[in-house]
Amino acid sequence: MKGMAKSITVQQAVDLIPDHATIMCGGFLGCGSAHSVLDELSKSSKKGFTIICNDAGLLESPAGEAYYGIAKLIHNHQVSHLIATHIGLNPEATEQMHAGELKIDLLPQGSMAEMIRAAGAGLGGILTRTGVGTLVEEATDYVHGKQTIHGVDYLQMAPLHADFALICGQKVDRQGNIWYKGTARNFNQVMATAADVVIAEAEEVVEVGSIEPENVQTYGILVDYIVNVGEQK
């Protein structure tokens, strides 16, 4: 059982992550991503990462800055393997894939979310009709077979686990309980359950009790470290 989350700096968060780590990164096209930690990680010399993320990020942020989400890690060739649901909005990912510099595995979006959830719940995998009879069946690292139940075929998909999860919450209390704003919740909530070490970037750190119990979307027991970017900014 994890204790109370420890407050650390952005640099200390990066120091925790070694080369070749498998990292889950929350966010959907950068919305809800741990941007400060990702930015600092992109400035390091660390590399060889396996990234599990919804997408490959964007070449330009909504504010016009270069590289958004995990795109800056891909641009720096720090990622050797990307497990995602689509990469079409980051042509650099496609270029590196065709050049043999970046291994990319694409999974159906809902399946990937459920595979992460299965890892967090300690399940052996999921059964889904999505991908039956398609190229998904050829992804043998993730598809562990096919089952027919009541005449319907299902793919048996493996759970997805990571060494680290980089998530971001709008409000995080000092025990690590998190409230996400709107759709920024996306993959953050489920990824917090499926990694050995969970680092939560906080737009605002609040006192325990400031987030109503019914509004806590990730429980503090899942969070190891808090990076208070609102304070550091």
Short mmCIF file of C-alpha atoms in Angstrom, two decimals:
data_model
loop_
_atom_site.label_atom_id
_atom_site.label_comp_id
_atom_site.label_asym_id
_atom_site.label_seq_id
_atom_site.Cartn_x
_atom_site.Cartn_y
_atom_site.Cartn_z
CA MET A 1 0.00 0.00 0.00
CA LYS A 2 1.32 3.42 -0.96
CA GLY A 3 1.67 6.18 1.62
CA MET A 4 1.03 9.89 1.25
CA ALA A 5 2.23 11.36 -2.03
CA LYS A 6 5.54 13.22 -1.83
CA SER A 7 5.88 16.71 -3.28
CA ILE A 8 8.80 16.99 -5.73
CA THR A 9 10.10 19.41 -8.36
CA VAL A 10 9.90 18.90 -12.11
CA GLN A 11 13.61 18.08 -12.18
CA GLN A 12 13.26 15.54 -9.41
CA ALA A 13 10.46 13.88 -11.36
CA VAL A 14 12.72 13.55 -14.40
CA ASP A 15 15.54 12.22 -12.21
CA LEU A 16 13.30 9.33 -11.19
CA ILE A 17 12.86 8.11 -14.76
CA PRO A 18 15.70 5.98 -16.20
CA ASP A 19 16.60 5.27 -19.79
CA HIS A 20 14.43 2.61 -21.46
CA ALA A 21 11.56 3.08 -19.01
CA THR A 22 8.00 2.26 -20.07
CA ILE A 23 5.93 5.39 -19.48
CA MET A 24 2.19 5.95 -19.70
CA CYS A 25 1.43 9.56 -20.62
CA GLY A 26 -2.05 10.92 -20.04
CA GLY A 27 -3.65 13.33 -22.45
CA PHE A 28 -5.54 13.48 -25.72
CA LEU A 29 -3.62 15.44 -28.35
CA GLY A 30 -1.90 17.14 -25.43
CA CYS A 31 -5.08 18.03 -23.54
CA GLY A 32 -4.51 16.76 -20.02
CA SER A 33 -0.84 15.91 -20.51
CA ALA A 34 1.85 16.55 -17.90
CA HIS A 35 3.47 19.24 -20.04
CA SER A 36 6.01 20.55 -17.53
CA VAL A 37 7.42 17.11 -16.78
CA LEU A 38 7.44 16.16 -20.47
CA ASP A 39 9.20 19.42 -21.34
CA GLU A 40 11.89 18.82 -18.73
CA LEU A 41 12.25 15.20 -19.83
CA SER A 42 12.76 16.38 -23.42
CA LYS A 43 15.69 18.53 -22.25
CA SER A 44 17.43 15.55 -20.66
CA SER A 45 19.72 13.08 -22.40
CA LYS A 46 17.50 10.16 -21.45
CA LYS A 47 16.23 7.95 -24.24
CA GLY A 48 14.99 4.54 -25.32
CA PHE A 49 11.54 5.06 -23.86
CA THR A 50 8.50 2.94 -24.54
CA ILE A 51 5.59 5.39 -24.45
CA ILE A 52 1.97 4.34 -23.99
CA CYS A 53 -0.19 7.29 -24.99
CA ASN A 54 -3.37 8.00 -26.92
CA ASP A 55 -1.45 9.68 -29.74
CA ALA A 56 1.92 11.10 -30.83
CA GLY A 57 1.14 14.68 -29.87
CA LEU A 58 1.13 17.70 -32.14
CA LEU A 59 3.90 19.56 -33.95
CA GLU A 60 2.44 22.84 -32.69
CA SER A 61 0.63 23.70 -29.48
CA PRO A 62 -2.63 25.72 -29.40
CA ALA A 63 -0.48 28.70 -28.37
CA GLY A 64 1.76 28.30 -31.40
CA GLU A 65 4.75 26.78 -29.61
CA ALA A 66 6.66 23.96 -31.28
CA TYR A 67 5.84 20.39 -30.22
CA TYR A 68 2.97 19.59 -27.92
CA GLY A 69 2.46 16.57 -25.68
CA ILE A 70 4.89 13.74 -26.34
CA ALA A 71 5.78 15.20 -29.76
CA LYS A 72 8.89 16.83 -28.26
CA LEU A 73 10.18 13.43 -27.07
CA ILE A 74 9.59 11.95 -30.50
CA HIS A 75 11.27 14.94 -32.18
CA ASN A 76 14.36 14.37 -30.00
CA HIS A 77 14.44 10.65 -30.85
CA GLN A 78 14.02 9.77 -27.18
CA VAL A 79 11.24 7.28 -27.92
CA SER A 80 12.08 3.87 -29.33
CA HIS A 81 8.60 2.32 -29.08
CA LEU A 82 5.21 4.02 -29.16
CA ILE A 83 1.97 2.25 -28.28
CA ALA A 84 -0.90 4.51 -29.31
CA THR A 85 -4.28 4.72 -31.00
CA HIS A 86 -3.32 7.11 -33.82
CA ILE A 87 -0.32 9.12 -34.99
CA GLY A 88 -1.69 10.95 -38.04
CA LEU A 89 -1.29 14.45 -36.60
CA ASN A 90 2.44 14.05 -36.03
CA PRO A 91 4.18 13.39 -39.36
CA GLU A 92 7.55 13.06 -37.60
CA ALA A 93 6.32 9.89 -35.92
CA THR A 94 5.37 8.46 -39.29
CA GLU A 95 8.75 9.43 -40.77
CA GLN A 96 10.66 7.79 -37.94
CA MET A 97 8.51 4.69 -38.26
CA HIS A 98 9.24 4.34 -41.99
CA ALA A 99 12.94 4.97 -41.33
CA GLY A 100 13.00 2.09 -38.84
CA GLU A 101 13.88 4.45 -35.99
CA LEU A 102 10.61 4.17 -34.07
CA LYS A 103 8.52 1.07 -33.50
CA ILE A 104 4.83 1.94 -33.47
CA ASP A 105 2.00 -0.33 -32.39
CA LEU A 106 -1.51 0.99 -33.02
CA LEU A 107 -4.43 -0.29 -30.97
CA PRO A 108 -8.14 0.56 -31.09
CA GLN A 109 -8.71 3.43 -28.68
CA GLY A 110 -11.35 1.77 -26.54
CA SER A 111 -9.39 -1.46 -26.43
CA MET A 112 -6.28 0.32 -25.23
CA ALA A 113 -8.19 2.06 -22.45
CA GLU A 114 -9.65 -1.25 -21.31
CA MET A 115 -6.26 -3.01 -21.52
CA ILE A 116 -4.84 -0.37 -19.19
CA ARG A 117 -7.84 -0.72 -16.89
CA ALA A 118 -7.32 -4.50 -16.83
CA ALA A 119 -3.72 -4.07 -15.71
CA GLY A 120 -4.83 -1.74 -12.96
CA ALA A 121 -7.49 -4.17 -11.80
CA GLY A 122 -5.16 -7.15 -11.84
CA LEU A 123 -7.06 -8.87 -14.64
CA GLY A 124 -5.50 -11.22 -17.15
CA GLY A 125 -6.85 -9.24 -20.08
CA ILE A 126 -10.11 -8.28 -21.80
CA LEU A 127 -12.42 -9.75 -24.39
CA THR A 128 -13.56 -7.43 -27.18
CA ARG A 129 -15.25 -7.72 -30.57
CA THR A 130 -13.30 -4.68 -31.79
CA GLY A 131 -10.68 -5.70 -34.33
CA VAL A 132 -12.03 -9.16 -35.11
CA GLY A 133 -11.21 -9.98 -38.73
CA THR A 134 -8.87 -6.99 -39.12
CA LEU A 135 -5.14 -6.27 -38.91
CA VAL A 136 -5.54 -5.97 -35.14
CA GLU A 137 -5.49 -9.78 -34.99
CA GLU A 138 -1.89 -9.72 -36.24
CA ALA A 139 -0.70 -7.74 -33.21
CA THR A 140 0.40 -10.88 -31.40
CA ASP A 141 2.16 -8.95 -28.63
CA TYR A 142 -1.27 -7.77 -27.52
CA VAL A 143 -3.75 -10.30 -28.91
CA HIS A 144 -3.42 -13.56 -27.02
CA GLY A 145 -6.06 -15.48 -28.88
CA LYS A 146 -9.67 -15.52 -29.97
CA GLN A 147 -12.70 -16.89 -28.17
CA THR A 148 -16.20 -17.65 -29.38
CA ILE A 149 -18.96 -17.03 -26.87
CA HIS A 150 -22.58 -17.72 -27.82
CA GLY A 151 -21.53 -17.75 -31.47
CA VAL A 152 -19.75 -14.39 -31.32
CA ASP A 153 -15.97 -14.06 -31.82
CA TYR A 154 -13.92 -11.97 -29.40
CA LEU A 155 -10.25 -11.05 -29.28
CA GLN A 156 -8.43 -11.69 -26.02
CA MET A 157 -6.31 -8.59 -25.43
CA ALA A 158 -3.44 -8.49 -22.92
CA PRO A 159 -3.31 -5.99 -20.05
CA LEU A 160 -1.04 -2.93 -20.47
CA HIS A 161 1.26 -1.97 -17.59
CA ALA A 162 4.03 0.62 -17.25
CA ASP A 163 6.95 1.52 -15.01
CA PHE A 164 5.75 5.13 -14.73
CA ALA A 165 2.57 7.08 -15.35
CA LEU A 166 2.80 10.82 -16.01
CA ILE A 167 -0.63 12.31 -15.37
CA CYS A 168 -1.97 15.82 -14.84
CA GLY A 169 -4.81 17.12 -12.69
CA GLN A 170 -6.40 20.53 -12.35
CA LYS A 171 -6.61 20.21 -8.56
CA VAL A 172 -4.53 17.81 -6.48
CA ASP A 173 -4.68 17.79 -2.70
CA ARG A 174 -1.68 17.14 -0.51
CA GLN A 175 -2.56 13.46 -0.22
CA GLY A 176 -2.65 13.06 -3.99
CA ASN A 177 -6.41 13.00 -4.55
CA ILE A 178 -7.12 14.45 -8.00
CA TRP A 179 -9.89 16.34 -9.76
CA TYR A 180 -9.57 16.71 -13.53
CA LYS A 181 -11.21 19.54 -15.41
CA GLY A 182 -13.59 18.42 -18.14
CA THR A 183 -12.21 16.15 -20.83
CA ALA A 184 -8.67 16.53 -19.47
CA ARG A 185 -9.53 13.44 -17.43
CA ASN A 186 -9.26 11.23 -20.57
CA PHE A 187 -6.56 8.55 -20.09
CA ASN A 188 -5.14 10.06 -16.89
CA GLN A 189 -7.62 8.39 -14.59
CA VAL A 190 -7.09 4.84 -15.81
CA MET A 191 -3.33 5.20 -16.27
CA ALA A 192 -2.96 6.11 -12.61
CA THR A 193 -4.00 2.55 -11.75
CA ALA A 194 -1.61 0.69 -14.03
CA ALA A 195 1.94 1.88 -13.32
CA ASP A 196 4.50 1.11 -10.65
CA VAL A 197 5.21 4.81 -10.03
CA VAL A 198 2.60 7.52 -10.58
CA ILE A 199 3.73 11.14 -10.92
CA ALA A 200 0.90 13.66 -10.87
CA GLU A 201 1.50 17.13 -12.26
CA ALA A 202 -0.81 19.58 -10.49
CA GLU A 203 -2.08 22.83 -11.91
CA GLU A 204 -3.10 23.68 -8.35
CA VAL A 205 -2.32 21.96 -5.05
CA VAL A 206 -5.08 22.33 -2.47
CA GLU A 207 -5.58 21.31 1.12
CA VAL A 208 -7.06 17.94 1.99
CA GLY A 209 -10.84 18.26 2.01
CA SER A 210 -10.92 21.04 -0.59
CA ILE A 211 -12.02 18.55 -3.24
CA GLU A 212 -15.45 17.15 -2.43
CA PRO A 213 -15.22 13.37 -1.90
CA GLU A 214 -17.66 12.70 -4.75
CA ASN A 215 -15.45 14.76 -7.10
CA VAL A 216 -12.24 12.84 -6.45
CA GLN A 217 -11.52 11.07 -9.73
CA THR A 218 -8.13 9.55 -8.88
CA TYR A 219 -7.52 8.48 -5.31
CA GLY A 220 -4.39 9.61 -3.52
CA ILE A 221 -3.46 6.05 -2.61
CA LEU A 222 -2.54 5.59 -6.29
CA VAL A 223 -0.25 8.64 -6.50
CA ASP A 224 3.41 8.48 -5.47
CA TYR A 225 4.61 12.00 -6.29
CA ILE A 226 3.07 15.43 -6.85
CA VAL A 227 4.69 18.10 -9.01
CA ASN A 228 3.13 21.47 -8.17
CA VAL A 229 3.63 23.30 -11.46
CA GLY A 230 1.27 26.09 -10.45
CA GLU A 231 3.60 26.99 -7.59
CA GLN A 232 6.78 26.48 -9.62
CA LYS A 233 5.49 28.73 -12.38
#
